[in-house]
Coordinates of C-alpha atoms in Angstrom, one line a residue:
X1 CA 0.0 0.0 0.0
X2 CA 1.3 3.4 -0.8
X3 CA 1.3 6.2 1.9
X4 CA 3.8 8.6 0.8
X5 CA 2.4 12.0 1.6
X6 CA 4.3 12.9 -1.9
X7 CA 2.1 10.5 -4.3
X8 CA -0.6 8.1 -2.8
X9 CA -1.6 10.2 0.2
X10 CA -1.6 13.4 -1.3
X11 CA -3.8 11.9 -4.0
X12 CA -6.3 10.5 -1.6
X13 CA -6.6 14.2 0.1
X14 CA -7.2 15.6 -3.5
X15 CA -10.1 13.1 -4.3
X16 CA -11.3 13.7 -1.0
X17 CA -11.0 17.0 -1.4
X18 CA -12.7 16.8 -4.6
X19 CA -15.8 14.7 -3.4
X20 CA -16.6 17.5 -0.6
X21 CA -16.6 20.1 -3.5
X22 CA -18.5 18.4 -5.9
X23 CA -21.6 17.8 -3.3
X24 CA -20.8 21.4 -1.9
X25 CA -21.3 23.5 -5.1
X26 CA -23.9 23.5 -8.3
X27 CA -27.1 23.2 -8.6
X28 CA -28.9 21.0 -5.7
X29 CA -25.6 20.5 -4.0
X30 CA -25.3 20.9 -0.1
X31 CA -25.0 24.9 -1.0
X32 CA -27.8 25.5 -2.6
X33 CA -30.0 23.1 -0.5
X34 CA -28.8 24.9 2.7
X35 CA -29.4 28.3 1.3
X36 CA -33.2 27.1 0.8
X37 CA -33.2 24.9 3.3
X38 CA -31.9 26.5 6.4
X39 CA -34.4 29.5 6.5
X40 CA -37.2 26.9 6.1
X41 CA -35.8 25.1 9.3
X42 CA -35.5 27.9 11.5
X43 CA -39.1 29.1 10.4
X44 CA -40.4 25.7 11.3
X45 CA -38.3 25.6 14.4
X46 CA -40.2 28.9 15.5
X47 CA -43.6 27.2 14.6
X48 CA -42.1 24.4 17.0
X49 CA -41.0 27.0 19.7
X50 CA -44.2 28.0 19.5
X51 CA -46.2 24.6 20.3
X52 CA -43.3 24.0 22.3
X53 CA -43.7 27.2 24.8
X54 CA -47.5 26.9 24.4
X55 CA -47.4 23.2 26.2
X56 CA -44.8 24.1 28.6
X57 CA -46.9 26.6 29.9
X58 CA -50.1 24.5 30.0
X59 CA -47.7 21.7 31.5
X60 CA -47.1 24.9 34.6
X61 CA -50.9 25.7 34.5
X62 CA -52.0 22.3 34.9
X63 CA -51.4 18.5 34.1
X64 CA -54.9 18.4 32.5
X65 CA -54.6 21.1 30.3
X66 CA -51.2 19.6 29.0
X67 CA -53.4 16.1 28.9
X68 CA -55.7 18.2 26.9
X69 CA -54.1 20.5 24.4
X70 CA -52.1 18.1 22.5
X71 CA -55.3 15.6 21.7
X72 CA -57.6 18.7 20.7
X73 CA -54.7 20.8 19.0
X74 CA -54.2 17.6 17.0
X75 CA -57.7 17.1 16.3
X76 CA -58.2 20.9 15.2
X77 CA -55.1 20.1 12.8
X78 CA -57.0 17.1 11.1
X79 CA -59.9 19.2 10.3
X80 CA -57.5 21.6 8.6
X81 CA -54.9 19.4 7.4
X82 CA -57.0 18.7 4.0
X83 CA -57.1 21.9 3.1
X84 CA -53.7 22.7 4.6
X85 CA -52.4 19.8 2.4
X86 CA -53.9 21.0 -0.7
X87 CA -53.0 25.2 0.1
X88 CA -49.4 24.0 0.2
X89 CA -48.9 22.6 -3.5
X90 CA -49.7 26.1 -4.4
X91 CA -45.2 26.6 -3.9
X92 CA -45.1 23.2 -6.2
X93 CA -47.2 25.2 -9.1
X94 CA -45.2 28.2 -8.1
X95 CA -41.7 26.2 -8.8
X96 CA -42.3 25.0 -11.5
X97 CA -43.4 28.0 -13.5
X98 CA -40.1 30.0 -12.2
X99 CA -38.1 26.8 -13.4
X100 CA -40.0 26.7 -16.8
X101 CA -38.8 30.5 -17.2
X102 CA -42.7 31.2 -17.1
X103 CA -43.6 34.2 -14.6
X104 CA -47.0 35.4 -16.2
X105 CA -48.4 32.3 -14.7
X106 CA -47.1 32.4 -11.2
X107 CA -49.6 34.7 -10.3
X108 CA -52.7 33.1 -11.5
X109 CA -51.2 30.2 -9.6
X110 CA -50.8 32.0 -6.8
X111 CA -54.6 34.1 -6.8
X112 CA -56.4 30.6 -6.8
X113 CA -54.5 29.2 -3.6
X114 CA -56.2 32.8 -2.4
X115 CA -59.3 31.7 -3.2
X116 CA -59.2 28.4 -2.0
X117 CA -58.0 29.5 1.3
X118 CA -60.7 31.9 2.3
X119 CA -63.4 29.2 0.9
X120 CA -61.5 26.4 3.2
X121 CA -61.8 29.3 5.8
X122 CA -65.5 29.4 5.9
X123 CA -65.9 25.6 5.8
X124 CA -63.5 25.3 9.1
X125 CA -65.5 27.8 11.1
X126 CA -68.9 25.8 10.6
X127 CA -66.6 22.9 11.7
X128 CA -65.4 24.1 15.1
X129 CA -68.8 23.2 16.7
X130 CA -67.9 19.5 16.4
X131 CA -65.7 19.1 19.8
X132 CA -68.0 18.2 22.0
X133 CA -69.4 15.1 20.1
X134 CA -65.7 14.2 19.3
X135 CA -64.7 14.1 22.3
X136 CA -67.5 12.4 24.5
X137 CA -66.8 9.7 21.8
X138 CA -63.4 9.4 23.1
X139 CA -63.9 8.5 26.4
X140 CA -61.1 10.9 28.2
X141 CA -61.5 11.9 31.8
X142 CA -63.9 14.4 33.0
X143 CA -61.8 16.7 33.7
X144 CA -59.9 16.6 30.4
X145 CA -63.0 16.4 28.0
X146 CA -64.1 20.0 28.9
X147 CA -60.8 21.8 28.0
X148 CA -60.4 19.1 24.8
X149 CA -63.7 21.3 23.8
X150 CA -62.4 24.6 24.9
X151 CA -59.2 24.3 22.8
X152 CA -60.7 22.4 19.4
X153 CA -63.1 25.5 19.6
X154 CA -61.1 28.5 19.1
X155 CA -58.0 26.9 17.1
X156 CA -60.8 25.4 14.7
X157 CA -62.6 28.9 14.3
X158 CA -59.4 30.9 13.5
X159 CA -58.0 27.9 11.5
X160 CA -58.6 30.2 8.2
X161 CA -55.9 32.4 9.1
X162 CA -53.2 29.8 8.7
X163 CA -54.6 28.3 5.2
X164 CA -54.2 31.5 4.4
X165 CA -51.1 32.2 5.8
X166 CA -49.5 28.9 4.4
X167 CA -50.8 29.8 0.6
X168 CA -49.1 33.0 1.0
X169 CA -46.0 31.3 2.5
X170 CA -45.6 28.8 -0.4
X171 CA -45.6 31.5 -3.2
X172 CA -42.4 32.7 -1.4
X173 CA -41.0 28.9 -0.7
X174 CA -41.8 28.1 -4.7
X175 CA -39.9 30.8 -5.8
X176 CA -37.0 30.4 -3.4
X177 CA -37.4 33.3 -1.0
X178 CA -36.7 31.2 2.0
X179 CA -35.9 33.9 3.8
X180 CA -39.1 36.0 4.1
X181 CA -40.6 33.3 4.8
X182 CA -38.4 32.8 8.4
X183 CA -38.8 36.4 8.9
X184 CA -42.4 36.2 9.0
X185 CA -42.6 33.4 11.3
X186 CA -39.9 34.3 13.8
X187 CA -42.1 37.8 14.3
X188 CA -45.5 35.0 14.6
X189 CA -42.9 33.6 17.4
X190 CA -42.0 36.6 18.8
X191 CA -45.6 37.7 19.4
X192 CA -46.9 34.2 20.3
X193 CA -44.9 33.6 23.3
X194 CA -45.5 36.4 25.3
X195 CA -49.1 36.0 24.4
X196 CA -49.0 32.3 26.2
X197 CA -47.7 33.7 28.9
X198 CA -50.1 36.2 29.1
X199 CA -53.3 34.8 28.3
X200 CA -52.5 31.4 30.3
X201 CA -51.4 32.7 33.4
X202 CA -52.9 36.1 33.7
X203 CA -50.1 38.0 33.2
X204 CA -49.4 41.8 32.7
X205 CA -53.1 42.8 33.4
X206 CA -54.7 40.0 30.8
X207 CA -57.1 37.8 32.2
X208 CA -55.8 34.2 33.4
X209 CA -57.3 32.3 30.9
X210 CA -55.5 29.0 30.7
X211 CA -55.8 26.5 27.3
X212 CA -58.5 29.2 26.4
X213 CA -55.8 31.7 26.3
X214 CA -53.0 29.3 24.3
X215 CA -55.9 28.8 21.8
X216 CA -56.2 32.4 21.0
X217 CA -52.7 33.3 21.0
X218 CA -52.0 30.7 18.6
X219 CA -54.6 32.4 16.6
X220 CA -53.3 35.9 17.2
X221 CA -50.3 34.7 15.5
X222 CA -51.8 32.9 12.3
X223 CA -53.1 36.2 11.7
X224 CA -50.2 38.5 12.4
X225 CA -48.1 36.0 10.0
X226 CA -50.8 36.9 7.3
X227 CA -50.7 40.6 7.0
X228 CA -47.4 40.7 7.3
X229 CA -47.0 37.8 4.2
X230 CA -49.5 40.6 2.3
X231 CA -46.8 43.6 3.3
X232 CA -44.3 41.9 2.2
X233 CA -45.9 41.7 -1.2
X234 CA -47.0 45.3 -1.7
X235 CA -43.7 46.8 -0.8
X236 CA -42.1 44.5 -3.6
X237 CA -42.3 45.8 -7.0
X238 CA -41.6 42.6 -8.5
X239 CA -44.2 40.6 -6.5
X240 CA -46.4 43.2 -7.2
X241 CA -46.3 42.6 -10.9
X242 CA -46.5 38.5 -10.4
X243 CA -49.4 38.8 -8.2
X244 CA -51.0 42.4 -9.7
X245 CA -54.6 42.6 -9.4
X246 CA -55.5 41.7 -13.1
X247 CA -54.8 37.7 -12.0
X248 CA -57.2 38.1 -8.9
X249 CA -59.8 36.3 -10.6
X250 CA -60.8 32.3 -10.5
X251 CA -58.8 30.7 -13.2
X252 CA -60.6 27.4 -13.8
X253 CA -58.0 25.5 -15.8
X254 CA -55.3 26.7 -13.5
X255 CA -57.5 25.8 -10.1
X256 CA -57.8 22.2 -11.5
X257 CA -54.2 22.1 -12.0
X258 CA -53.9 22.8 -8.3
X259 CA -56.7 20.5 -7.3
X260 CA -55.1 18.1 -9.3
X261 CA -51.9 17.6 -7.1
X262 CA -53.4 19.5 -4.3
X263 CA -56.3 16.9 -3.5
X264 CA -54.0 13.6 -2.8
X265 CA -51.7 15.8 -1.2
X266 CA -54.2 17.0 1.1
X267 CA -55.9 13.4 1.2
X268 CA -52.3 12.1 2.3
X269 CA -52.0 14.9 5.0
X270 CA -55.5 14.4 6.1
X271 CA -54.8 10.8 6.8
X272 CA -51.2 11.0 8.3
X273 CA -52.9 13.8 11.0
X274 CA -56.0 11.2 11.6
X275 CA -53.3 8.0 12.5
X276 CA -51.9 10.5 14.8
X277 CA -54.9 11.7 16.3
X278 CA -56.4 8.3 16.7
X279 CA -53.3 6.7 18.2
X280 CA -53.3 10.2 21.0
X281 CA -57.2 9.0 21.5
X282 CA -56.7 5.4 21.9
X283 CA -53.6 6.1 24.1
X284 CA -55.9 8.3 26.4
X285 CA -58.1 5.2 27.0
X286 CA -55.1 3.6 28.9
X287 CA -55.1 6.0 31.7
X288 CA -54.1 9.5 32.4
X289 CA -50.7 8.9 33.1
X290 CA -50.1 7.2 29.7
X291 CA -51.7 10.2 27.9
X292 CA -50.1 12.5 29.5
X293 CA -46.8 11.3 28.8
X294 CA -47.3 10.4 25.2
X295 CA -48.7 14.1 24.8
X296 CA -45.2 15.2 26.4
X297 CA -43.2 13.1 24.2
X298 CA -44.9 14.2 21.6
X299 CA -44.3 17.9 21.9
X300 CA -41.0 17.2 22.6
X301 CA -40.5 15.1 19.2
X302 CA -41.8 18.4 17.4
X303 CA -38.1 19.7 18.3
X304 CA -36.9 16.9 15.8
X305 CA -39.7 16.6 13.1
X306 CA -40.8 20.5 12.1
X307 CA -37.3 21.1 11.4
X308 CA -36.6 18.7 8.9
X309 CA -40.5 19.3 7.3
X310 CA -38.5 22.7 6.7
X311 CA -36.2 20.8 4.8
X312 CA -38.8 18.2 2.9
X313 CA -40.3 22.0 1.7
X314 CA -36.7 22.7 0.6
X315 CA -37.0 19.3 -1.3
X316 CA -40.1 20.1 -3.0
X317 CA -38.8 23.6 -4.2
X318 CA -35.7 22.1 -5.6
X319 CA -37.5 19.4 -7.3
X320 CA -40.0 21.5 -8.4
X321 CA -38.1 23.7 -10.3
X322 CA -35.7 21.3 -11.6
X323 CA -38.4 19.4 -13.2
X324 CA -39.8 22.3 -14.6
X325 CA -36.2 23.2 -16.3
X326 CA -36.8 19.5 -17.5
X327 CA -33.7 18.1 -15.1
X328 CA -34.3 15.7 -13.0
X329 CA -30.8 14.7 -12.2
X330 CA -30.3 17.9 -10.9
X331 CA -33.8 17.2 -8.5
X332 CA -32.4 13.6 -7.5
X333 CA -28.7 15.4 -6.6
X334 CA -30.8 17.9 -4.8
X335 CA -32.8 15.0 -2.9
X336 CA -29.8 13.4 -2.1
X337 CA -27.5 15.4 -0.4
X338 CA -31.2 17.0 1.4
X339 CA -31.4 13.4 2.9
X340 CA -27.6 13.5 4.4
X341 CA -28.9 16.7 6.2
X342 CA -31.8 15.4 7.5
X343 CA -30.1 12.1 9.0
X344 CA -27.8 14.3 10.9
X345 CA -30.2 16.7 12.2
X346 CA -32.2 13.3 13.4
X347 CA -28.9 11.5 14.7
X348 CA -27.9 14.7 16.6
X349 CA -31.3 15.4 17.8
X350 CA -32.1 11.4 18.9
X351 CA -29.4 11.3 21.0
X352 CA -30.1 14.1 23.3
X353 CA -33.3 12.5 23.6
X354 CA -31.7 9.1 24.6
X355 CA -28.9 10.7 27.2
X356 CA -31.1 13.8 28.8
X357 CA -34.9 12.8 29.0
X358 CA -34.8 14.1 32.7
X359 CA -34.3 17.6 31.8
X360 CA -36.3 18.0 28.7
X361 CA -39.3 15.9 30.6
X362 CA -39.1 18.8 33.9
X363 CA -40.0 21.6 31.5
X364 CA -43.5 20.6 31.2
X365 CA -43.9 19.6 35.5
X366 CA -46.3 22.0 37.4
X367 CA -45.5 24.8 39.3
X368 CA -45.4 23.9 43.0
X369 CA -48.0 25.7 44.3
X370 CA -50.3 25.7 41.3
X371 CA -54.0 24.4 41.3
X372 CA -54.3 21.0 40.2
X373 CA -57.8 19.6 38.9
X374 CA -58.8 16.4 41.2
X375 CA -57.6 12.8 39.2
X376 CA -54.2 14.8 38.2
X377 CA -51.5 12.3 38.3
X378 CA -47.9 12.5 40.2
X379 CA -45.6 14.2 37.8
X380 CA -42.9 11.4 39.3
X381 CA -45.0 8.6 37.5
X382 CA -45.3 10.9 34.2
X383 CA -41.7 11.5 33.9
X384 CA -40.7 7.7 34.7
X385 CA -43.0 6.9 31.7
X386 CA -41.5 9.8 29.2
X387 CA -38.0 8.4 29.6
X388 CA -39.5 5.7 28.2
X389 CA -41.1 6.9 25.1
X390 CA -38.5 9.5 24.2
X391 CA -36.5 5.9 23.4
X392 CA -39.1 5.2 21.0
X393 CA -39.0 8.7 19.5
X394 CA -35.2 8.8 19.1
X395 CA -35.3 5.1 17.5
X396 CA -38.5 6.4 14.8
X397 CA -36.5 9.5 14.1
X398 CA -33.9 8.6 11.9
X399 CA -36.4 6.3 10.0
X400 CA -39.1 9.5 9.8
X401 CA -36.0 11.6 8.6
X402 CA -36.3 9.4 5.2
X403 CA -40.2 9.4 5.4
X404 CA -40.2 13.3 5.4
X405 CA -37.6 13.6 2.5
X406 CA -38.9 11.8 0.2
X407 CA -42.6 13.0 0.5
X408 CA -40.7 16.0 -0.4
X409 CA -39.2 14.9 -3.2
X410 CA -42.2 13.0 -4.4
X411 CA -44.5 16.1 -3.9
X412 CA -42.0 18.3 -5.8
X413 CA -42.6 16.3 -8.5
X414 CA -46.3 16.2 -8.5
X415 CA -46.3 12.5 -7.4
X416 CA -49.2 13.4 -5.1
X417 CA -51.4 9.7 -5.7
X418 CA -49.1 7.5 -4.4
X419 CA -48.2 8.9 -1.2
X420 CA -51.7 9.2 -0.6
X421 CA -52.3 5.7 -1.2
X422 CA -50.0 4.9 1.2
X423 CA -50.6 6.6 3.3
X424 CA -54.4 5.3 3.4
X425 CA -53.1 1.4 3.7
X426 CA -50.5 2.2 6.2
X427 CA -52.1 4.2 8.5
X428 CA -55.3 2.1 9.1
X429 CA -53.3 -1.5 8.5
X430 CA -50.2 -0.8 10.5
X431 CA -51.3 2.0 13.4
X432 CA -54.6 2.7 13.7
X433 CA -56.2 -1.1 14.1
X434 CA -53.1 -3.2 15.7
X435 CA -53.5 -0.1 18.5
X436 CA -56.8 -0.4 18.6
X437 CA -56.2 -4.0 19.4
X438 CA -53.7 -3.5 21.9
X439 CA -55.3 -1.1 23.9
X440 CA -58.2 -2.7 24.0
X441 CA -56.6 -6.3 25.2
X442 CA -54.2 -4.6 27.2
X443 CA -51.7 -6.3 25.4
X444 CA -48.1 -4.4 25.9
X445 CA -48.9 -2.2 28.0
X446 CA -48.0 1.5 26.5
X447 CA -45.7 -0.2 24.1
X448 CA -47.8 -1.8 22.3
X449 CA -49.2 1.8 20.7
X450 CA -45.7 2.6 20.0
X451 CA -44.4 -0.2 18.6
X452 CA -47.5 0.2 16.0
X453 CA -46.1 3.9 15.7
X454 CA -42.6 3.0 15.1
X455 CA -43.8 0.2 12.6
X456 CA -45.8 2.7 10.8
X457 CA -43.4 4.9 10.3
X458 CA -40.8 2.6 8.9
X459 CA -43.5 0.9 6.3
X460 CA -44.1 4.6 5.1
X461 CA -40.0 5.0 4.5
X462 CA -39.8 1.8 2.9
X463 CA -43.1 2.8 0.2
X464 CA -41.5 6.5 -0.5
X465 CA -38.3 4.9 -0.9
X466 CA -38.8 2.7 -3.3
X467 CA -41.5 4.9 -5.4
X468 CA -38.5 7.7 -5.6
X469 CA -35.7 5.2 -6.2
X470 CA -38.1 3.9 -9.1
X471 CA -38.0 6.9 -11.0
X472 CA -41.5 7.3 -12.0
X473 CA -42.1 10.7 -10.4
X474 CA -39.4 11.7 -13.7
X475 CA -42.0 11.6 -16.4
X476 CA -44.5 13.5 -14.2
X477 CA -45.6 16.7 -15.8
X478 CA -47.6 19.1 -13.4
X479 CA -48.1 22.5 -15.4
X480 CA -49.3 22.8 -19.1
X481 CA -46.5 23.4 -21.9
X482 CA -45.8 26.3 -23.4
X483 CA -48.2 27.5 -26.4
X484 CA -45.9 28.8 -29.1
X485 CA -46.9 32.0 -30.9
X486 CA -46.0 33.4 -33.8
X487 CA -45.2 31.9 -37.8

């Protein structure tokens, strides 16, 4: 073997050297996916500080409210997560007109994610009445139901405020302007938290009104992060002309084209929200301990997942506009190196879970000295239980890092159907029923539920795996071509 720093060692540093380079530079290499990426993970971090302060302050309120808000929060999300779903694909149209050198049509594009917002809007508000039947059919404790309603109610009502804000969000995202985008939601941040505090505890004069108060604030900030998306886009002259008045109006053939893609997407997101909000619901029938801990685990998981959503959006901007430049090597390079991010975010991220549970599990324990509802459990036997489960969370994490990158990738490229489909067989075959079972037997204990999460999770990485590594999602085409004028 030659190791002369002269010949065979100096040519090993320069290949090395050359590797690093090559996935660093050009289009979809780690550059460019960080510089699209990274804004889209610190604005989904502040969306997770957000949930994160909310429950930790609900946690210091009360153990039933922290029991509470993350069931109904994640039943407020399913109701919204269709049209959510759908509003997104809006930056997928978005992408791949800017790709396609085509910026007359971004607008009209735009304009109709407008419209479907402030339709989806309407439709959630005559929805929020629906808590109190949802939840009696739950069967959660007393004390918990009441503040399930409480929550589902005012999230639900103001839930047009993020369709909106998302539609306005993925115009930026499709055409690469990460970095409004993070703007607008660390201000949504900034205002949020100090609203928690305010409205949850009574603080600063406001009145002390507990998950009522985290419901509004959360609502408070949907709508701040939607006038300041619509500043943003008066005060550029160049948005101004994508978006100018003239393409205000419904656009038929361009709203199928986003119903087209938009539908499974929102199918698939419907469905991933209702496995989660079933297996929070069953979990609550083992006990209050069990769902208080899950709810805690879960919270804390949102550290590890919203982040790396931030960069499965990155994914979908990056494929987008590659395939609309007709280059889908340059969307797989993209994808790739996207991946290698992801699975060290996850590593990094799982580990801390694994060696300091103890410390991230005492942020959400009541305040000595707070008023506790009667039936609230010992925080000792919550936190023994959490240990637990963050294992579980750090184990998924790496496997949901390949889940969440390849929806990306897949949803980029308009490959909307099959995700959905999967999504449909996996959630009710592999999470919702075996739970179902397993609560209901008592077989397993609390890890029965989570080994069906775990399992779940890994059938979906295996199915977007192998649809992207097929190659299909190449010879996908999303927008129309380009009608040729002249002689």
């Amino acid at each position: 073997m030659n190791t002369t720093p002269g010949e065979g060692g100096a040519s090993r540093q320069d290949l090395a050297a050359t590797a690093v380079a090559s996935r660093w530079e050009g289009p979809g290499g780690y550059r460019e996916a960080l510089a699209v990426g990274m804004p889209l993970m610190v604005s989904m971090g502040s969306v997770t500080l957000m949930q994160f302060t909310d429950r930790i302050f609900l946690g210091r309120h009360s153990v039933a409210e922290i029991a509470a808000a993350v069931p109904s929060g994640i039943a407020s999300f399913l109701f919204l997560s269709f049209f959510l779903g759908v509003a997104t694909c809006v930056s997928v149209l978005v992408a791949q007109y800017a790709g396609a050198c085509r910026p007359e049509r971004v607008g009209p594009a735009l304009w109709q994610g407008v419209w479907f917002s402030l339709f989806s809007g309407v439709i959630l508000a005559g929805l929020a009445f629906l808590g109190g039947p949802l939840f009696a059919l739950a069967g959660h404790p007393e004390q918990v139901r009441g503040l399930e309603v409480d929550y589902f109610f005012i999230l639900t009502l103001g839930a047009g405020f993020m369709i909106l804000s998302a539609t306005l969000s993925s115009y930026f995202s499709g055409l690469g302007q990460t970095v409004p985008v993070m703007l607008v939601n660390l201000a949504g941040a900034a205002l949020n938290v100090p609203l928690d505090y305010a409205l949850i505890f009574g603080a600063w004069g406001a009145p002390e009104l507990g998950i009522r108060g985290a419901a509004m604030a959360t609502v408070a900030g949907s709508a701040t992060s939607c006038l300041l998306f619509v500043w943003l886009m008066l005060r550029s002259p160049e948005a101004r002309a994508r978006h100018n008045f003239a393409a205000a109006r419904l656009e038929p053939e361009m709203l199928l084209r986003l119903l087209r893609i938009g539908l499974p997407a929102g199918v698939q997101f419907f469905l991933d929200i209702l496995a989660i909000t079933g297996f929070s619901l069953l979990v609550g029938r083992l006990g209050m301990v069990e769902l208080s801990a899950t709810n805690i685990a879960f919270s804390i998981n949102s550290l590890t997942y919203l982040p790396v959503v931030g960069l499965s959006i990155a994914t979908s901007i990056l494929v987008g506009r590659s395939q609309g430049q007709g280059r889908p090597d340059i969307a797989q390079r993209a994808t790739d190196n996207i991946l290698r991010l992801s699975l060290a975010w996850m590593w990094a991220v799982g580990l801390v879970f694994v060696l300091l549970p103890g410390p991230l599990l005492a942020l959400f324990e009541t305040t000595p000295g707070m008023a506790t509802l009667a039936g609230d459990p010992a925080f000792a036997d919550i936190r023994d239980m959490g240990v637990v489960l963050l294992r579980y969370v750090a184990l998924y994490s790496l496997i949901d890092g390949v889940t969440i990158v390849y929806f990306g990738a897949l949803k980029g490229a308009g490959d909307t159907r099959f995700v959905m489909l999967s999504m449909l067989v996996a959630s009710i075959g592999v999470l919702i029923l075996p739970a179902w079972w397993m609560v209901e037997t008592g077989f397993g204990g609390i890890h029965g539920p989570w080994l069906c999460l775990t399992g779940y999770i890994a059938v979906l990485a295996g199915a977007f795996s192998l649809r992207y590594h097929g190659g299909k999602w190449r010879r996908i085409q999303v927008i129309e071509t380009e009608r040729k004028t002249g002689g």
